[in-house]
Amino acid sequence: MKHELKGLSNPEKYHDPISIKNQDIGILKYMLSTMLLIRKTEQQLALERKSGIIGGPVHLGAGQEAIAVGISQNLKKTDRVFGAHRSHSHLLALNPDFYRLFAEVLGKETGFSKGMGGSMHLYDQANGFYGSVPIVAGTVSLAVGAAMAAKLQKTDDIGVAYIGDGAVEEGVVHESFNLAKIQKAPMLFIIENNLFASHMHISLRQPSDMISRFAIANDIPYKLVDGNDVVAVAKAAKELIDDIRAGKGSGLIELVTYRWYGHVDWRDDVDVGVDRSLDDIENWKARDPILRLSKSMIKAKMWTTEEEKNLNNKIDKEIQIAWEMAMNDPYPSPDATLKYVYS
Ligand SMILES: Cc1ncc(C[n+]2csc(CCOP(=O)(O)OP(=O)(O)O)c2C)c(N)n1
Ligand SMILES: [Mg+2]
């Protein structure tokens, strides 16, 4: 395999604090607290999945929070965002209502999809989240359709699709790149390159580790960024999105990152022969997007360890309250079963 990502995929690099020069302190604090909230929400899901209280699978994205949080800084509620099987962060970055996510994974009628969907069928159109599905790459062409509709409707809204490095192995993704380019669709393709698809490392699946090569092939403007640097993600996304909204056609952003948990649920997958080691995981944990931002802010005297402690305690408490509430919520009534089925 060609290593075109160079240092970006090396777990021993990019551990330093990030550059926050000229950044708005309010936005930095918002991004820090949103990443922390997403992390803690997923840690709660891991715990309760392990305990057996959550009945269905949860695909956790801990370690990857900077991507959705950085991108969503540049999105509007009327944009049309689509996710896939690992989409808690994609939705929570648009609407940090972890209570409704808890209710959804518990199958309660107060959940994002009225308890009918679970972790992989999330929906919150009021906040721009048009849906996630477990079918890998299943939403990418829908996002391009939504982008084309936004253009026909003469809005400056955009379509957004989160795509994994494994999802690009589905043909529909390449048809979508081509169509979006030819139609000048206002579309942002986000590649979350975490180097794995289920249990397989990218070197076992592709001739190069750099997914942006498909943007080059389709003559789509692209940016390749450290996915664990929330400020870099937000800045690169802004540049692409400004052009997309201005009618210049589609863009692609590739973010290199890593997930701390294994493919699904709370395990780390090292035990089942996956091509990663506990050392890799520890090294990637040192590239933690939350830690890097908080260290940078403390160094710049924008933030203190005391404030961080208080924020941690506050989110922990809110999560416990939301979890209890969701646990006590009712299940949908049996006659609701067919209510949302079209025929
Ligand atoms: C069409 C289809 N094929 C296979 C699967 C099984 N599957 C679920 S997730 C996954 C890997 C996806 O990898 P990637 O797109 O990189 O996302 P990540 O899990 O790394 O976030 C596979 C093969 C599926 N859900 N849908
Ligand atoms: Mg992947």
Coordinates of C-alpha atoms and ligand atoms in Angstrom, one line a residue:
M1 CA 0.0 0.0 0.0
K2 CA 1.2 3.5 -0.8
H3 CA 1.4 5.6 2.4
E4 CA 0.2 8.9 1.1
L5 CA -1.1 10.2 4.4
K6 CA 2.5 10.2 5.7
G7 CA 2.6 11.4 9.3
L8 CA -1.1 11.8 9.7
S9 CA -1.7 8.1 10.1
N10 CA 1.3 7.6 12.4
P11 CA 0.0 7.2 16.0
E12 CA 3.3 8.5 17.4
K13 CA 2.8 11.9 15.8
Y14 CA 0.5 14.9 16.3
H15 CA 0.4 14.7 20.0
D16 CA 1.2 18.3 20.6
P17 CA -1.3 21.0 21.6
I18 CA -3.0 22.5 18.6
S19 CA -2.8 26.1 17.2
I20 CA -5.6 28.3 18.5
K21 CA -4.1 31.6 17.3
N22 CA -6.8 34.3 16.5
Q23 CA -9.6 31.9 17.6
D24 CA -12.7 33.1 19.3
I25 CA -12.6 32.0 23.0
G26 CA -16.4 31.5 23.1
I27 CA -16.3 29.1 20.1
L28 CA -13.3 27.2 21.5
K29 CA -15.1 26.7 24.8
Y30 CA -18.3 25.6 22.9
M31 CA -16.3 23.1 20.9
L32 CA -14.5 21.7 23.9
S33 CA -17.7 21.2 25.9
T34 CA -19.5 19.7 22.9
M35 CA -16.7 17.2 22.3
L36 CA -16.7 16.3 26.0
L37 CA -20.4 15.9 26.1
I38 CA -20.3 13.5 23.0
R39 CA -17.4 11.5 24.6
K40 CA -19.2 11.1 27.9
T41 CA -22.5 10.2 26.2
E42 CA -20.7 7.4 24.3
Q43 CA -19.0 6.2 27.5
Q44 CA -22.4 5.9 29.1
L45 CA -23.6 3.9 26.1
A46 CA -20.5 1.6 26.3
L47 CA -21.2 1.0 30.0
E48 CA -24.9 0.3 29.6
R49 CA -24.3 -1.9 26.5
K50 CA -21.8 -3.9 28.5
S51 CA -24.2 -4.2 31.4
G52 CA -26.8 -5.6 29.0
I53 CA -29.4 -2.8 29.6
I54 CA -29.0 -1.6 26.0
G55 CA -30.3 -4.4 23.8
G56 CA -29.0 -3.5 20.4
P57 CA -25.5 -2.8 19.1
V58 CA -23.8 0.6 19.4
H59 CA -21.0 1.7 17.1
L60 CA -19.0 4.2 19.2
G61 CA -16.8 6.9 17.8
A62 CA -14.8 8.0 20.9
G63 CA -11.6 9.7 19.7
Q64 CA -13.3 11.1 16.5
E65 CA -15.3 13.9 18.1
A66 CA -13.4 16.8 16.6
I67 CA -14.7 15.9 13.1
A68 CA -18.5 16.4 13.6
V69 CA -17.9 19.3 16.1
G70 CA -15.5 21.1 13.8
I71 CA -17.7 20.6 10.7
S72 CA -21.0 21.5 12.4
Q73 CA -19.6 24.9 13.4
N74 CA -20.2 25.8 9.8
L75 CA -23.6 24.3 9.2
K76 CA -27.1 25.7 9.4
K77 CA -30.3 24.0 10.6
T78 CA -31.6 24.0 7.1
D79 CA -28.6 22.1 5.7
R80 CA -29.2 18.4 4.9
V81 CA -26.8 16.1 6.8
F82 CA -26.7 12.3 6.4
G83 CA -24.8 9.8 8.5
A84 CA -24.4 6.0 8.7
H85 CA -23.8 3.3 11.4
R86 CA -21.4 5.4 13.6
S87 CA -23.3 8.7 13.8
H88 CA -24.0 9.6 17.4
S89 CA -21.4 12.5 17.1
H90 CA -22.9 13.6 13.7
L91 CA -26.3 14.1 15.3
L92 CA -25.1 15.4 18.7
A93 CA -22.9 18.0 17.1
L94 CA -26.1 19.5 15.5
N95 CA -28.3 19.0 18.5
P96 CA -26.6 17.9 21.8
D97 CA -29.7 16.3 23.2
F98 CA -28.2 13.1 24.6
Y99 CA -31.4 12.4 26.5
R100 CA -33.2 11.7 23.2
L101 CA -30.3 9.5 22.1
F102 CA -30.5 7.5 25.3
A103 CA -34.2 7.1 24.9
E104 CA -33.7 6.0 21.3
V105 CA -31.2 3.3 22.2
L106 CA -33.5 2.1 24.9
G107 CA -36.4 1.8 22.5
K108 CA -38.4 4.5 24.2
E109 CA -41.1 6.6 22.4
T110 CA -39.3 9.8 23.4
G111 CA -36.2 8.9 21.3
F112 CA -35.1 10.6 18.1
S113 CA -36.9 8.0 16.0
K114 CA -39.7 7.3 18.5
G115 CA -37.8 4.3 19.8
M116 CA -38.2 2.5 16.5
G117 CA -34.7 2.8 15.2
G118 CA -32.0 2.5 17.8
S119 CA -28.4 3.6 17.5
M120 CA -28.2 3.2 13.7
H121 CA -31.4 4.9 12.6
L122 CA -31.2 8.4 13.9
Y123 CA -33.3 11.2 12.6
D124 CA -33.7 14.9 13.6
Q125 CA -34.7 16.9 10.6
A126 CA -35.5 20.0 12.6
N127 CA -31.8 20.3 13.3
G128 CA -30.6 19.3 9.9
F129 CA -30.0 15.6 10.5
Y130 CA -31.8 13.8 7.7
G131 CA -30.9 10.4 8.9
S132 CA -28.5 7.6 9.4
V133 CA -28.7 4.0 8.3
P134 CA -26.7 0.8 8.9
I135 CA -26.3 0.1 5.2
V136 CA -22.7 1.3 4.5
A137 CA -22.8 4.1 2.0
G138 CA -26.6 3.9 1.9
T139 CA -27.1 7.6 2.4
V140 CA -24.4 9.1 0.2
S141 CA -26.5 9.3 -3.0
L142 CA -29.5 10.6 -0.9
A143 CA -27.3 13.4 0.3
V144 CA -26.4 14.3 -3.3
G145 CA -30.1 14.3 -4.1
A146 CA -30.9 16.6 -1.2
A147 CA -28.1 18.9 -2.3
M148 CA -29.5 19.0 -5.8
A149 CA -32.9 19.8 -4.4
A150 CA -31.4 22.7 -2.3
K151 CA -30.0 24.1 -5.5
L152 CA -33.3 23.8 -7.4
Q153 CA -35.1 25.4 -4.5
K154 CA -32.7 28.3 -4.9
T155 CA -31.5 28.2 -1.3
D156 CA -27.9 28.3 -0.2
D157 CA -28.3 25.1 1.9
I158 CA -25.9 22.3 1.3
G159 CA -26.0 18.5 1.4
V160 CA -23.5 16.8 3.7
A161 CA -22.5 13.1 3.8
Y162 CA -20.3 11.5 6.4
I163 CA -18.4 8.6 4.7
G164 CA -16.0 6.1 6.2
D165 CA -12.8 4.9 4.5
G166 CA -14.6 1.5 4.2
A167 CA -17.7 3.1 2.7
V168 CA -15.7 4.4 -0.3
E169 CA -15.4 0.7 -1.3
E170 CA -19.1 0.8 -2.4
G171 CA -19.7 1.8 -6.0
V172 CA -22.5 4.2 -5.2
V173 CA -20.0 6.6 -3.6
H174 CA -18.1 7.0 -6.8
E175 CA -21.3 7.5 -8.8
S176 CA -22.2 10.1 -6.2
F177 CA -18.9 12.0 -6.6
N178 CA -19.3 12.0 -10.3
L179 CA -22.9 13.1 -10.3
A180 CA -22.3 15.9 -7.7
K181 CA -19.4 17.2 -9.8
I182 CA -21.3 17.2 -13.1
Q183 CA -24.4 18.7 -11.5
K184 CA -22.4 21.3 -9.5
A185 CA -24.4 20.1 -6.5
P186 CA -23.8 22.1 -3.3
M187 CA -22.5 19.0 -1.6
L188 CA -19.8 18.4 1.1
F189 CA -18.4 14.9 1.2
I190 CA -16.7 14.2 4.6
I191 CA -14.3 11.3 4.7
E192 CA -13.8 10.0 8.2
N193 CA -10.6 8.0 7.6
N194 CA -10.1 6.1 10.8
L195 CA -8.0 3.5 8.9
F196 CA -10.4 0.6 9.6
A197 CA -13.5 -0.9 8.2
S198 CA -14.9 -3.3 10.8
H199 CA -11.9 -5.3 11.7
M200 CA -9.7 -4.7 8.6
H201 CA -7.0 -2.2 8.3
I202 CA -6.9 -0.1 5.2
S203 CA -3.6 -1.7 4.0
L204 CA -5.5 -5.0 3.6
R205 CA -8.2 -3.3 1.5
Q206 CA -6.9 -0.5 -0.6
P207 CA -3.8 0.4 -2.7
S208 CA -3.4 3.8 -1.0
D209 CA -4.4 5.0 2.5
M210 CA -5.4 8.4 1.1
I211 CA -9.1 8.6 0.2
S212 CA -8.8 12.1 -1.3
R213 CA -7.4 10.5 -4.4
F214 CA -11.0 10.0 -5.5
A215 CA -11.6 13.8 -5.2
I216 CA -8.6 14.3 -7.5
A217 CA -10.1 11.7 -9.9
N218 CA -13.4 13.6 -10.0
D219 CA -11.8 17.0 -10.1
I220 CA -13.5 18.0 -6.8
P221 CA -11.7 20.5 -4.6
Y222 CA -10.5 18.8 -1.4
K223 CA -8.6 19.2 1.8
L224 CA -6.7 16.6 3.8
V225 CA -6.6 17.4 7.5
D226 CA -5.6 16.1 11.0
G227 CA -9.1 14.9 12.2
N228 CA -8.0 15.2 15.8
D229 CA -7.5 19.0 15.6
V230 CA -10.9 20.6 16.0
V231 CA -9.7 24.0 15.0
A232 CA -8.0 22.8 11.8
V233 CA -11.2 20.8 10.9
A234 CA -13.5 23.8 11.5
K235 CA -11.2 26.1 9.5
A236 CA -10.8 23.8 6.5
A237 CA -14.5 23.0 6.5
K238 CA -15.3 26.7 6.5
E239 CA -13.2 27.3 3.4
L240 CA -14.8 24.5 1.5
I241 CA -18.4 25.3 2.7
D242 CA -18.1 29.0 1.8
D243 CA -17.3 28.0 -1.8
I244 CA -20.0 25.4 -1.9
R245 CA -22.7 27.9 -0.6
A246 CA -21.4 30.4 -3.1
G247 CA -22.4 28.0 -6.0
K248 CA -19.0 26.7 -6.9
G249 CA -20.0 23.0 -6.7
S250 CA -19.0 20.2 -4.4
G251 CA -16.1 19.8 -2.1
L252 CA -14.5 16.9 -0.1
I253 CA -12.7 17.0 3.2
E254 CA -10.7 14.0 4.4
L255 CA -10.0 13.8 8.1
V256 CA -7.6 11.3 9.5
T257 CA -8.5 9.9 12.9
Y258 CA -8.9 6.7 14.9
R259 CA -11.6 5.1 17.0
W260 CA -10.7 4.0 20.5
Y261 CA -13.2 1.3 20.8
G262 CA -13.4 -1.7 18.5
H263 CA -15.8 -1.9 15.6
V264 CA -18.9 -2.3 17.7
D265 CA -19.8 -2.0 21.4
W266 CA -17.3 -1.5 24.3
R267 CA -14.6 -4.0 23.3
D268 CA -11.2 -2.9 21.9
D269 CA -11.0 -5.8 19.4
V270 CA -7.3 -6.3 20.0
D271 CA -8.1 -9.8 21.3
V272 CA -9.7 -11.1 18.1
G273 CA -6.7 -10.7 15.8
V274 CA -7.4 -7.2 14.5
D275 CA -4.3 -5.5 13.1
R276 CA -3.9 -3.0 15.9
S277 CA -2.2 -3.2 19.3
L278 CA -2.8 -1.8 22.8
D279 CA 0.3 0.4 22.1
D280 CA -1.4 1.9 19.0
I281 CA -4.6 2.6 21.0
E282 CA -2.5 4.3 23.8
N283 CA -0.6 6.4 21.3
W284 CA -3.9 7.5 19.5
K285 CA -5.3 8.3 23.0
A286 CA -2.4 10.7 23.4
R287 CA -3.7 12.4 20.2
D288 CA -7.0 12.9 21.9
P289 CA -8.8 15.9 20.3
I290 CA -10.3 17.0 23.6
L291 CA -7.0 16.8 25.5
R292 CA -5.1 18.7 22.7
L293 CA -7.6 21.5 22.7
S294 CA -7.9 21.8 26.4
K295 CA -4.0 21.8 26.8
S296 CA -3.8 24.6 24.2
M297 CA -6.4 26.7 25.9
I298 CA -4.8 26.2 29.3
K299 CA -1.4 27.2 27.9
A300 CA -3.0 30.3 26.4
K301 CA -4.6 31.1 29.8
M302 CA -8.1 30.9 28.2
W303 CA -9.1 28.0 30.4
T304 CA -8.1 26.5 33.8
T305 CA -7.9 23.0 35.2
E306 CA -10.5 24.1 37.8
E307 CA -13.0 25.1 35.0
E308 CA -12.3 21.8 33.3
K309 CA -13.1 19.9 36.5
N310 CA -16.3 21.8 37.0
L311 CA -17.4 21.1 33.3
N312 CA -16.6 17.4 33.7
N313 CA -18.8 17.3 36.9
K314 CA -21.6 19.2 35.3
I315 CA -21.8 17.0 32.2
D316 CA -21.5 13.8 34.4
K317 CA -24.5 15.0 36.5
E318 CA -26.6 15.9 33.4
I319 CA -25.9 12.5 31.8
Q320 CA -27.0 10.7 35.0
I321 CA -30.2 12.7 35.1
A322 CA -30.9 12.1 31.4
W323 CA -30.2 8.4 31.6
E324 CA -32.6 8.0 34.6
M325 CA -35.3 9.9 32.7
A326 CA -34.9 7.8 29.6
M327 CA -35.0 4.6 31.6
N328 CA -38.3 5.7 33.1
D329 CA -39.9 6.7 29.8
P330 CA -42.5 4.5 28.2
Y331 CA -42.0 2.2 25.2
P332 CA -44.1 3.0 22.1
S333 CA -47.6 1.4 22.3
P334 CA -48.0 -1.8 20.2
D335 CA -50.4 -0.1 17.8
A336 CA -47.7 2.4 16.8
T337 CA -45.8 -0.5 15.2
L338 CA -47.4 0.0 11.7
K339 CA -48.0 3.7 12.1
Y340 CA -44.7 4.7 10.4
V341 CA -44.6 2.0 7.8
Y342 CA -45.5 3.0 4.2
S343 CA -47.3 0.6 1.9
Ligands
LIG1 C1 -23.6 -2.6 2.4 C2 -23.0 -3.1 3.7 N1 -21.9 -3.9 3.6 C3 -21.3 -4.3 4.8 C4 -21.8 -3.9 6.0 C5 -21.1 -4.4 7.3 N2 -20.4 -3.3 7.8 C6 -20.8 -2.5 8.8 S1 -19.8 -1.2 9.2 C7 -18.7 -1.8 8.1 C8 -17.4 -1.1 7.9 C9 -17.5 0.4 7.6 O1 -16.2 1.0 7.6 P1 -16.1 2.5 7.5 O2 -17.0 3.0 6.4 O3 -14.7 2.9 7.4 O4 -16.7 3.1 8.8 P2 -16.2 3.0 10.3 O5 -16.9 1.7 10.9 O6 -14.8 2.9 10.3 O7 -16.7 4.2 11.1 C10 -19.1 -2.9 7.4 C11 -18.4 -3.6 6.4 C12 -22.9 -3.1 6.0 N3 -23.5 -2.6 7.2 N4 -23.5 -2.6 4.9
MG2 MG -13.4 3.4 8.9

